[in-house]
Amino acid sequence: MSFDSRVIDYLSRQQIVTAEQLAQAEEIAAERELPLPDALVHGHLITQTQLVEAQAKLLGLTWLDALDLEKIDVELSADMQIGFAKAHLLLPLGRQGNRVQVAIADPLQLGPLDGLRLKYGMPIEPIIAPESEILDAINKIFDRRAAATSVMDDIQDEQVVSAEEGIGDIDIDIIDTDDEAPIIRLVNAVLAQAVKEHASDVHIEPFERHLAVRFRVDGVLREIIQPPKRFAASITSRVKVMAGLDIAEKRIPQDGRIKIKVAGRDIDIRLSTVPTSFGERLVMRLLDKTAVLKDLSNIGMGSQQLDSMNRIIQCSYGIILVTGPTGSGKTTTLYACLAKINSPTRNIITVEDPVEYQLPGIGQIQVHAKVGLTFAAGLRSILRQDPDVVMVGEIRDKETAETAVQASLTGHLVFSTLHTNDSASAVTRLVDMGVEPFLISSSVVGILAQRLVRTLCPYCKQPVVPTEEELHELGYTRERFLACTPGHVYKPVGCQECLDSGFKGRSGIYEMLVVDDDIRSLIVKNVPSSEIKKLAIKKGMLTLRDDGARKVMLGDTAISEVLRVTQDEMLSMDD
């Protein structure tokens, strides 16, 4: 029995097609010279998805009903001819462990798959997908490549020097414009590449003899290109026009916003310009409005911190503070907490600067200092809206702090952030702002300090035995280390998947201080934060360094990375 016959038999046994439909399909097959399964699809008797699923189940293969362009590794098809891809209806999707996954409409085509195996030097895992999906993906990806090549040709014509290997394969479907000016194309290309690499910031920095463009990816800056200095004014003007700023004003700092769309994703950009000795310096913060909010259980917390956080966010009143430097993921944690407790029975309102993500069912207020809508003013207004839960983006001054304390004491659960190095220092910061210690002890129920560490690339990380000095810095003895690990941890190496950085993505490390009666008694006495921290550690609190060490032992990150982000903690411990 041929494979097509087996497919028809399967569809009949599953009662997906009837005898009458098969008779119609046979007429279509004879008329159009099509295989009978394809005739069922062309005659709209079954869907392409139903056919793909039947083929996959008979062959024991994975199948997809749709291809996500954002997840396709375009580098794998960089030197593939579009004619080959369309002729065989196949497209490489990405590497999965030691194999390459390839979407294909007809997995019985062994010749092309064997050719790809030799090309990549790795086993091929065919994944069945609808013909229309594969063709659509091929067209879009090869169109992007052609557009990217054209942009790079323009850039090379203008003598733009790459710091690495250029901007690469990019998606320049941002900003609807027919203008093909090289400067506009360059700016679009840089922004598109920044989105592709999940950069949080784009820096355009003028120096004496050149202009540097850098991306901050996973918290670390990396130079991308060096356009000639003579293009600095044109690039700056283009970005300022996009943000609606005054291009003639170059003497004072300006702030603006840009909205673009990249590959169907809405991106908000906050632009800041400042005048420097060699020209205006631009920094753009990228916010992906379509990014999926993380669940509280998926932001990297250990079971101890997660249990404590789940417990305190169910309080009916009190203040929960999240502390850490800028870019440490505080907003992500707050949103995860709000999402966890969000329900139709609760009235949740936030005041933020800016509103980074839209939360369904939650009222979100954008700070506007120029018209008097500050954090303090917004919080006072919120309290007249009968809220159950309030989130204040940041406590920056005495007025906001005192209003938040009063809100918590009158039966509201308040979430907010502070910029402090550890959890216990948040108490000292509030006292320094002018809040009375007895009010702090009565209102604050929990303080979470956090940092973001880069996670090791799973494709290239290598095992390594740590030195005695490294173990000591993590607070481990050799015996304890051997008791909780297979005798090694991992180090970063670098490969194509992680752009030779050795890291791919970030995860949080946390220090959760639960304010119980013993901690409250110390706060009322206005003791130094170090005393509060010592008592919390005695009660079982894991410090940032402890939690980082836990992630090292699990193989998630490297010792060097934990030591980098907890350096301030180690210095305070030495003192």
Coordinates of C-alpha atoms in Angstrom, one line a residue:
M1 CA 0.0 0.0 0.0
S2 CA 1.4 3.4 -1.0
F3 CA 1.8 6.2 1.5
D4 CA -1.0 8.2 -0.1
S5 CA -3.3 5.1 0.2
R6 CA -2.4 4.8 3.9
V7 CA -3.3 8.5 4.4
I8 CA -6.6 8.0 2.8
D9 CA -7.2 4.9 4.8
Y10 CA -6.4 6.8 8.0
L11 CA -8.7 9.7 7.2
S12 CA -11.5 7.3 6.5
R13 CA -11.0 5.3 9.7
Q14 CA -10.9 8.5 11.7
Q15 CA -14.2 9.5 9.9
I16 CA -12.5 12.7 8.7
V17 CA -13.7 12.0 5.2
T18 CA -16.7 10.2 3.9
A19 CA -17.2 7.9 0.9
E20 CA -19.0 10.7 -0.9
Q21 CA -16.1 13.2 -0.3
L22 CA -13.6 10.6 -1.5
A23 CA -15.6 10.2 -4.7
Q24 CA -15.5 14.0 -5.2
A25 CA -11.8 14.1 -4.5
E26 CA -11.2 11.3 -7.1
E27 CA -12.8 13.5 -9.7
I28 CA -10.6 16.5 -8.7
A29 CA -7.5 14.3 -8.7
A30 CA -8.2 13.1 -12.2
E31 CA -9.0 16.5 -13.5
R32 CA -6.0 18.3 -12.0
E33 CA -3.6 15.4 -12.0
L34 CA -3.1 15.6 -8.2
P35 CA -2.5 12.9 -5.6
L36 CA -5.8 12.0 -3.9
P37 CA -4.8 13.5 -0.4
D38 CA -3.9 16.8 -2.1
A39 CA -7.2 16.7 -4.1
L40 CA -9.1 16.5 -0.8
V41 CA -7.4 19.8 0.3
H42 CA -7.9 21.5 -3.1
G43 CA -11.5 20.6 -3.1
H44 CA -11.9 22.1 0.4
L45 CA -13.1 18.7 1.7
I46 CA -10.5 18.6 4.5
T47 CA -8.1 21.3 5.8
Q48 CA -4.4 21.3 5.1
T49 CA -3.9 21.0 8.9
Q50 CA -5.9 17.8 9.0
L51 CA -3.8 16.4 6.1
V52 CA -0.5 17.4 7.8
E53 CA -1.7 15.8 11.1
A54 CA -2.6 12.6 9.4
Q55 CA 0.8 12.3 7.6
A56 CA 2.7 13.1 10.8
K57 CA 0.9 10.5 12.9
L58 CA 1.4 7.8 10.2
L59 CA 5.1 8.6 10.0
G60 CA 5.6 9.2 13.8
L61 CA 6.9 12.8 13.1
T62 CA 6.3 16.1 14.7
W63 CA 3.9 18.5 12.9
L64 CA 3.1 22.2 13.0
D65 CA 0.0 23.9 11.7
A66 CA 1.8 27.3 11.6
L67 CA 5.4 28.6 11.4
D68 CA 6.5 31.4 13.7
L69 CA 8.8 33.6 11.7
E70 CA 10.3 35.1 14.9
K71 CA 11.6 31.6 16.0
I72 CA 13.1 30.6 12.6
D73 CA 16.9 30.8 12.5
V74 CA 17.5 32.7 9.3
E75 CA 21.2 32.0 9.4
L76 CA 20.6 28.4 8.5
S77 CA 19.2 29.4 5.1
A78 CA 21.7 32.2 4.5
D79 CA 23.3 30.6 1.5
M80 CA 20.3 28.5 0.4
Q81 CA 18.8 29.3 -3.0
I82 CA 15.1 30.3 -2.9
G83 CA 14.5 28.0 -5.9
F84 CA 15.7 25.0 -4.0
A85 CA 13.5 25.8 -1.0
K86 CA 10.4 26.3 -3.1
A87 CA 11.0 23.3 -5.4
H88 CA 11.2 20.9 -2.4
L89 CA 8.9 23.0 -0.1
L90 CA 11.3 22.9 2.8
L91 CA 12.8 25.5 5.2
P92 CA 15.3 25.0 8.0
L93 CA 13.8 26.2 11.3
G94 CA 16.6 26.0 13.8
R95 CA 19.0 23.8 15.8
Q96 CA 17.6 21.7 18.5
G97 CA 20.4 20.0 20.5
N98 CA 22.6 18.1 18.0
R99 CA 20.2 18.2 15.1
V100 CA 18.6 20.7 12.7
Q101 CA 14.8 20.9 12.5
V102 CA 13.5 21.3 8.9
A103 CA 9.9 22.1 8.0
I104 CA 8.9 20.1 4.9
A105 CA 5.6 19.5 3.1
D106 CA 6.6 16.0 1.9
P107 CA 8.8 14.2 4.4
L108 CA 9.3 11.3 2.0
Q109 CA 11.6 13.4 -0.1
L110 CA 14.8 11.8 1.3
G111 CA 17.2 13.3 -1.3
P112 CA 16.9 17.0 -0.2
L113 CA 16.9 16.1 3.5
D114 CA 20.0 14.0 3.0
G115 CA 21.6 17.0 1.2
L116 CA 20.8 19.2 4.2
R117 CA 22.4 16.6 6.5
L118 CA 25.6 16.8 4.6
K119 CA 25.4 20.6 4.4
Y120 CA 25.1 21.1 8.1
G121 CA 27.0 18.1 9.2
M122 CA 24.2 17.2 11.7
P123 CA 21.2 14.9 11.7
I124 CA 18.0 16.3 10.2
E125 CA 14.7 16.2 12.1
P126 CA 11.9 16.7 9.5
I127 CA 8.8 18.5 10.8
I128 CA 5.7 18.3 8.6
A129 CA 4.0 21.7 8.0
P130 CA 1.3 22.9 5.6
E131 CA 2.5 23.8 2.1
S132 CA 1.0 27.3 2.3
E133 CA 2.8 28.0 5.6
I134 CA 6.2 26.9 4.2
L135 CA 5.8 28.9 1.0
D136 CA 4.7 32.0 3.0
A137 CA 7.7 31.7 5.3
I138 CA 10.1 31.2 2.4
N139 CA 8.9 34.3 0.6
K140 CA 9.1 36.5 3.7
I141 CA 12.5 35.3 4.9
F142 CA 14.1 35.6 1.4
D143 CA 12.5 39.0 0.9
R144 CA 14.0 40.1 4.2
R145 CA 17.4 38.8 3.1
A146 CA 17.2 40.7 -0.2
A147 CA 16.1 43.9 1.6
A148 CA 18.9 43.5 4.2
T149 CA 21.5 42.9 1.4
S150 CA 20.3 46.1 -0.3
V151 CA 20.6 48.1 2.9
M152 CA 24.1 46.8 3.5
D153 CA 25.1 47.7 -0.1
D154 CA 23.9 51.2 0.5
I155 CA 25.8 51.3 3.8
Q156 CA 29.0 50.0 2.2
D157 CA 28.7 52.6 -0.6
E158 CA 28.7 55.2 2.1
Q159 CA 31.8 53.7 3.7
V160 CA 30.1 52.5 6.9
V161 CA 32.6 50.4 8.8
S162 CA 31.3 47.3 10.7
A163 CA 32.7 46.6 14.2
E164 CA 31.9 42.9 13.8
E165 CA 30.3 41.5 10.7
G166 CA 27.8 44.2 9.9
I167 CA 24.1 44.4 10.7
G168 CA 23.3 40.9 9.2
D169 CA 20.0 39.5 8.2
I170 CA 17.4 42.0 9.3
D171 CA 13.7 42.8 9.0
I172 CA 13.2 46.3 7.8
D173 CA 9.4 46.4 7.6
I174 CA 9.4 49.2 10.2
I175 CA 8.0 52.7 9.6
D176 CA 5.9 52.8 6.5
T177 CA 7.8 55.1 4.2
D178 CA 8.7 55.2 0.5
D179 CA 11.8 57.1 1.2
E180 CA 14.9 55.0 0.2
A181 CA 17.5 57.4 1.5
P182 CA 20.5 55.5 2.9
I183 CA 20.4 57.2 6.3
I184 CA 16.8 56.3 6.8
R185 CA 17.5 52.8 5.8
L186 CA 20.4 52.6 8.1
V187 CA 18.4 53.8 11.1
N188 CA 15.6 51.4 10.3
A189 CA 18.1 48.6 10.0
V190 CA 19.8 49.3 13.3
L191 CA 16.4 49.4 15.1
A192 CA 15.2 46.2 13.5
Q193 CA 18.5 44.5 14.4
A194 CA 18.2 45.7 18.0
V195 CA 14.7 44.2 18.2
K196 CA 15.9 40.9 16.6
E197 CA 18.7 40.6 19.2
H198 CA 16.4 41.5 22.1
A199 CA 18.4 44.6 22.9
S200 CA 17.1 46.7 25.8
D201 CA 18.9 49.9 24.7
V202 CA 20.5 51.4 21.6
H203 CA 23.4 53.9 22.1
I204 CA 24.5 56.2 19.3
E205 CA 27.6 58.0 20.6
P206 CA 29.7 60.6 18.8
F207 CA 33.4 60.6 19.4
E208 CA 36.2 62.7 18.0
R209 CA 36.8 60.7 14.9
H210 CA 33.9 58.3 14.6
L211 CA 30.4 57.5 15.6
A212 CA 29.7 54.3 17.6
V213 CA 26.4 52.3 17.6
R214 CA 26.1 50.0 20.6
F215 CA 23.4 47.6 21.8
R216 CA 22.8 46.6 25.4
V217 CA 21.9 42.9 25.3
D218 CA 21.4 40.9 28.5
G219 CA 22.7 43.9 30.4
V220 CA 26.1 44.2 28.6
L221 CA 26.9 46.7 25.9
R222 CA 28.3 45.5 22.5
E223 CA 29.4 47.7 19.6
I224 CA 27.7 46.9 16.3
I225 CA 28.8 49.4 13.7
Q226 CA 30.9 52.6 13.4
P227 CA 29.4 55.0 10.8
P228 CA 31.7 57.8 9.7
K229 CA 31.6 60.9 11.9
R230 CA 30.2 63.0 9.0
F231 CA 27.0 61.1 9.2
A232 CA 26.4 61.9 12.9
A233 CA 24.2 65.0 12.2
S234 CA 22.1 63.2 9.6
I235 CA 21.5 60.1 11.8
T236 CA 20.7 62.3 14.9
S237 CA 18.3 64.4 12.9
R238 CA 16.5 61.3 11.5
V239 CA 16.0 59.8 15.0
K240 CA 14.8 63.2 16.4
V241 CA 12.4 63.5 13.6
M242 CA 11.0 60.1 14.3
A243 CA 10.5 61.2 18.0
G244 CA 9.0 64.5 17.1
L245 CA 11.8 66.5 18.7
D246 CA 13.3 69.9 17.7
I247 CA 16.1 69.1 15.3
A248 CA 17.4 72.6 15.5
E249 CA 17.9 72.5 19.3
K250 CA 21.3 71.0 20.0
R251 CA 22.2 72.8 23.2
I252 CA 19.9 71.2 25.7
P253 CA 18.8 67.6 26.5
Q254 CA 15.6 66.4 25.0
D255 CA 13.3 63.4 25.6
G256 CA 10.9 61.8 23.2
R257 CA 9.1 58.7 22.2
I258 CA 9.0 56.6 19.0
K259 CA 6.5 54.0 18.0
I260 CA 7.5 51.4 15.3
K261 CA 6.4 48.0 14.2
V262 CA 9.0 45.3 13.5
A263 CA 7.8 41.9 12.1
G264 CA 4.3 42.6 13.4
R265 CA 5.5 43.5 16.9
D266 CA 4.7 46.9 18.3
I267 CA 7.8 48.5 19.8
D268 CA 7.8 51.7 22.0
I269 CA 11.1 53.5 22.1
R270 CA 12.0 56.1 24.8
L271 CA 14.6 58.5 23.4
S272 CA 17.0 60.6 25.4
T273 CA 19.4 63.1 23.8
V274 CA 22.2 65.0 25.5
P275 CA 24.8 67.4 24.1
T276 CA 28.4 66.3 24.4
S277 CA 31.8 67.7 23.3
F278 CA 31.6 65.9 20.0
G279 CA 27.9 66.1 19.2
E280 CA 24.6 64.9 20.5
R281 CA 24.5 61.5 22.2
L282 CA 21.3 59.4 21.8
V283 CA 20.1 56.5 23.9
M284 CA 17.0 54.6 23.0
R285 CA 15.2 52.3 25.5
L286 CA 13.2 49.6 23.6
L287 CA 10.0 48.3 25.1
D288 CA 8.3 45.4 23.3
K289 CA 4.6 45.9 23.8
T290 CA 3.8 42.4 22.5
A291 CA 6.1 40.7 24.9
V292 CA 4.5 38.0 27.0
L293 CA 4.4 38.9 30.7
K294 CA 6.2 36.3 32.9
D295 CA 4.5 34.3 35.6
L296 CA 5.8 34.7 39.1
S297 CA 6.9 31.1 39.0
N298 CA 9.0 31.7 35.8
I299 CA 11.2 34.6 36.8
G300 CA 13.9 32.5 38.4
M301 CA 12.8 32.4 42.1
G302 CA 13.8 29.5 44.2
S303 CA 11.1 27.6 46.1
Q304 CA 11.9 29.4 49.4
Q305 CA 11.6 32.9 47.9
L306 CA 8.5 31.9 45.8
D307 CA 6.7 30.5 48.8
S308 CA 7.4 33.7 50.8
M309 CA 6.3 36.0 47.9
N310 CA 3.1 34.0 47.2
R311 CA 2.3 34.3 50.9
I312 CA 2.8 38.0 51.4
I313 CA 1.1 39.1 48.1
Q314 CA -2.1 37.6 49.5
C315 CA -2.0 40.1 52.4
S316 CA -5.0 42.5 52.5
Y317 CA -2.8 45.5 53.4
G318 CA 0.8 46.5 53.8
I319 CA 3.7 47.6 51.6
I320 CA 5.7 45.2 49.5
L321 CA 9.0 46.7 48.1
V322 CA 11.1 45.5 45.3
T323 CA 14.7 46.9 45.3
G324 CA 17.6 46.9 43.0
P325 CA 19.5 49.1 40.5
T326 CA 18.0 50.3 37.2
G327 CA 17.5 47.4 34.8
S328 CA 17.4 44.7 37.4
G329 CA 13.9 43.5 36.5
K330 CA 11.9 45.1 39.3
T331 CA 9.0 46.1 37.0
T332 CA 8.8 42.5 35.6
T333 CA 8.5 41.2 39.2
L334 CA 5.9 43.7 40.1
Y335 CA 3.8 42.9 37.0
A336 CA 4.1 39.2 37.8
C337 CA 2.8 39.8 41.3
L338 CA -0.1 41.9 40.0
A339 CA -1.0 39.2 37.4
K340 CA -0.9 36.6 40.2
I341 CA -3.5 38.4 42.4
N342 CA -5.5 40.0 39.6
S343 CA -9.2 39.0 39.7
P344 CA -12.6 40.6 39.1
T345 CA -13.1 40.9 42.8
R346 CA -10.1 43.2 43.2
N347 CA -9.7 46.8 42.1
I348 CA -6.1 47.2 41.1
I349 CA -4.7 50.6 40.0
T350 CA -1.1 51.5 39.1
V351 CA 0.8 54.8 38.6
E352 CA 3.9 54.3 36.5
D353 CA 6.6 56.1 34.5
P354 CA 6.2 54.8 31.9
V355 CA 3.5 52.2 31.5
E356 CA 5.6 49.5 30.0
Y357 CA 3.0 46.7 29.5
Q358 CA -0.7 46.7 29.4
L359 CA -2.3 44.5 32.1
P360 CA -5.9 43.4 31.3
G361 CA -8.3 44.3 34.0
I362 CA -6.0 46.7 35.7
G363 CA -6.2 50.6 35.7
Q364 CA -2.8 52.0 34.7
I365 CA -1.9 55.7 35.0
Q366 CA 1.0 57.3 33.2
V367 CA 3.1 59.9 35.2
H368 CA 3.1 63.3 33.6
A369 CA 5.3 65.7 35.7
K370 CA 4.8 68.7 33.4
V371 CA 1.1 68.9 34.3
G372 CA 1.6 68.0 37.9
L373 CA 0.8 64.3 37.7
T374 CA 3.6 63.0 39.8
F375 CA 3.8 59.7 41.7
A376 CA 2.6 61.3 44.9
A377 CA -0.3 63.2 43.1
G378 CA -1.2 60.1 41.2
L379 CA -1.2 58.0 44.4
R380 CA -3.4 60.5 46.2
S381 CA -5.9 60.4 43.3
I382 CA -5.8 56.6 43.2
L383 CA -6.9 56.4 46.9
R384 CA -10.1 58.1 46.0
Q385 CA -10.9 55.4 43.4
D386 CA -11.7 52.7 46.0
P387 CA -8.7 50.5 45.2
D388 CA -7.8 47.2 46.9
V389 CA -4.3 47.0 45.5
V390 CA -2.0 49.9 44.4
M391 CA 1.3 49.9 42.5
V392 CA 3.5 52.9 42.6
G393 CA 6.3 52.7 40.0
E394 CA 8.9 54.1 42.4
I395 CA 9.2 55.8 45.8
R396 CA 11.4 58.8 45.1
D397 CA 10.6 61.3 47.8
K398 CA 9.2 61.8 51.3
E399 CA 5.7 62.8 50.0
T400 CA 5.3 59.6 47.9
A401 CA 6.7 57.5 50.8
E402 CA 4.4 58.9 53.4
T403 CA 1.3 58.6 51.1
A404 CA 2.2 55.0 50.4
V405 CA 2.6 54.3 54.2
Q406 CA -0.8 55.9 54.9
A407 CA -2.4 54.0 52.1
S408 CA -1.1 50.7 53.6
L409 CA -2.3 51.6 57.1
T410 CA -5.8 52.3 55.8
G411 CA -6.3 48.9 54.4
H412 CA -4.6 48.9 50.9
L413 CA -1.9 46.5 49.6
V414 CA 0.8 48.7 48.1
F415 CA 3.6 47.6 45.7
S416 CA 6.5 49.8 44.9
T417 CA 10.2 49.9 44.1
L418 CA 13.3 51.5 45.6
H419 CA 16.9 51.9 44.4
T420 CA 18.9 50.1 47.2
N421 CA 21.7 47.5 47.1
D422 CA 20.0 44.9 49.3
S423 CA 16.6 44.3 51.0
A424 CA 17.5 45.6 54.5
S425 CA 18.8 48.9 53.1
A426 CA 15.3 49.8 52.0
V427 CA 14.4 50.4 55.6
T428 CA 17.3 52.9 56.0
R429 CA 16.3 54.6 52.7
L430 CA 12.8 55.2 53.9
V431 CA 14.1 56.6 57.2
D432 CA 16.5 58.9 55.3
M433 CA 13.5 60.2 53.3
G434 CA 11.8 61.2 56.6
V435 CA 9.4 58.4 57.3
E436 CA 9.2 57.5 61.0
P437 CA 10.6 54.0 61.9
F438 CA 7.4 53.0 63.7
L439 CA 5.4 53.7 60.6
I440 CA 7.8 51.6 58.5
S441 CA 7.5 48.7 60.9
S442 CA 3.7 48.9 60.9
S443 CA 3.4 49.1 57.1
V444 CA 6.1 47.1 55.4
V445 CA 5.4 43.4 55.1
G446 CA 8.1 42.3 52.7
I447 CA 11.2 43.5 50.8
L448 CA 12.6 41.8 47.8
A449 CA 16.1 42.7 46.5
Q450 CA 17.0 41.4 43.0
R451 CA 19.6 41.4 40.3
L452 CA 19.7 39.9 36.8
V453 CA 22.4 37.4 35.9
R454 CA 23.1 36.2 32.4
T455 CA 22.2 32.5 31.8
L456 CA 24.7 30.2 30.1
C457 CA 24.2 29.3 26.5
P458 CA 23.0 25.7 26.5
Y459 CA 24.8 25.0 23.2
C460 CA 28.4 25.8 24.2
K461 CA 28.7 25.8 28.0
Q462 CA 31.5 23.6 29.3
P463 CA 32.0 21.9 32.7
V464 CA 34.7 23.2 34.9
V465 CA 36.0 22.5 38.4
P466 CA 35.9 25.7 40.5
T467 CA 39.0 26.9 42.5
E468 CA 39.0 27.1 46.2
E469 CA 39.0 30.9 46.0
E470 CA 35.9 30.9 43.8
L471 CA 34.1 28.5 46.1
H472 CA 35.0 30.7 49.1
E473 CA 33.6 33.8 47.4
L474 CA 30.4 31.9 46.8
G475 CA 30.3 30.8 50.5
Y476 CA 30.9 27.2 49.8
T477 CA 33.4 24.7 51.2
R478 CA 34.7 21.9 48.9
E479 CA 32.8 19.3 50.9
R480 CA 29.5 21.2 50.5
F481 CA 30.2 21.8 46.8
L482 CA 30.8 18.1 46.2
A483 CA 27.7 17.1 48.2
C484 CA 25.3 19.2 46.0
T485 CA 26.9 18.9 42.5
P486 CA 28.4 16.2 40.2
G487 CA 31.8 17.8 41.0
H488 CA 31.7 20.6 38.4
V489 CA 29.9 23.7 37.4
Y490 CA 29.8 25.4 34.0
K491 CA 31.7 28.2 32.3
P492 CA 30.8 30.3 29.2
V493 CA 32.6 29.5 25.9
G494 CA 30.8 31.3 23.0
C495 CA 29.3 30.0 19.8
Q496 CA 27.2 31.2 16.9
E497 CA 24.0 30.7 18.8
C498 CA 25.0 33.2 21.5
L499 CA 27.0 35.6 19.3
D500 CA 30.2 34.3 21.0
S501 CA 29.2 35.8 24.3
G502 CA 28.7 32.4 26.1
F503 CA 25.4 33.6 27.5
K504 CA 21.9 33.5 26.2
G505 CA 19.1 35.3 28.1
R506 CA 18.9 36.4 31.8
S507 CA 17.3 35.2 35.0
G508 CA 16.8 36.8 38.4
I509 CA 18.5 36.2 41.7
Y510 CA 16.6 37.2 44.8
E511 CA 16.9 38.2 48.4
M512 CA 13.5 37.9 50.2
L513 CA 13.2 39.7 53.6
V514 CA 9.9 38.9 55.3
V515 CA 9.1 41.5 58.0
D516 CA 8.1 39.5 61.1
D517 CA 7.7 40.6 64.7
D518 CA 11.5 40.3 65.4
I519 CA 12.4 42.4 62.4
R520 CA 9.8 45.0 63.3
S521 CA 11.3 45.4 66.7
L522 CA 14.7 46.2 65.2
I523 CA 13.1 48.7 62.7
V524 CA 11.3 50.5 65.5
K525 CA 14.7 50.8 67.3
N526 CA 16.2 52.4 64.1
V527 CA 19.1 50.0 64.1
P528 CA 21.6 49.9 61.2
S529 CA 20.5 47.9 58.2
S530 CA 23.4 45.5 58.7
E531 CA 21.8 44.4 62.0
I532 CA 18.5 43.8 60.3
K533 CA 20.2 41.7 57.6
K534 CA 22.1 39.6 60.1
L535 CA 18.9 38.7 61.9
A536 CA 17.2 37.9 58.6
I537 CA 20.0 35.6 57.6
K538 CA 19.9 33.9 61.0
K539 CA 16.2 33.3 60.3
G540 CA 17.1 31.6 57.0
M541 CA 17.1 34.4 54.5
L542 CA 19.1 33.7 51.4
T543 CA 21.2 36.7 50.3
L544 CA 21.7 37.6 46.7
R545 CA 25.0 35.9 46.6
D546 CA 23.5 32.7 48.1
D547 CA 20.8 32.6 45.5
G548 CA 23.3 33.3 42.8
A549 CA 25.5 30.4 44.1
R550 CA 22.4 28.2 43.9
K551 CA 22.0 29.0 40.3
V552 CA 25.7 28.3 39.6
M553 CA 25.3 24.9 41.2
L554 CA 22.3 24.2 39.1
G555 CA 24.3 25.0 36.0
D556 CA 22.2 28.0 35.0
T557 CA 24.9 30.6 35.2
A558 CA 28.6 31.1 35.8
I559 CA 30.6 32.0 38.9
S560 CA 32.0 35.1 37.2
E561 CA 28.6 36.3 36.4
V562 CA 27.3 36.0 40.0
L563 CA 30.4 37.7 41.3
R564 CA 30.0 40.5 38.8
V565 CA 26.4 41.4 39.9
T566 CA 26.9 40.8 43.6
Q567 CA 30.2 42.7 44.0
D568 CA 28.6 45.4 46.1
E569 CA 27.3 42.8 48.5
M570 CA 30.7 41.2 48.9
L571 CA 32.3 44.6 49.5
S572 CA 29.8 45.4 52.3
M573 CA 30.4 41.9 53.8
D574 CA 34.2 42.7 53.8
D575 CA 33.5 45.9 55.6

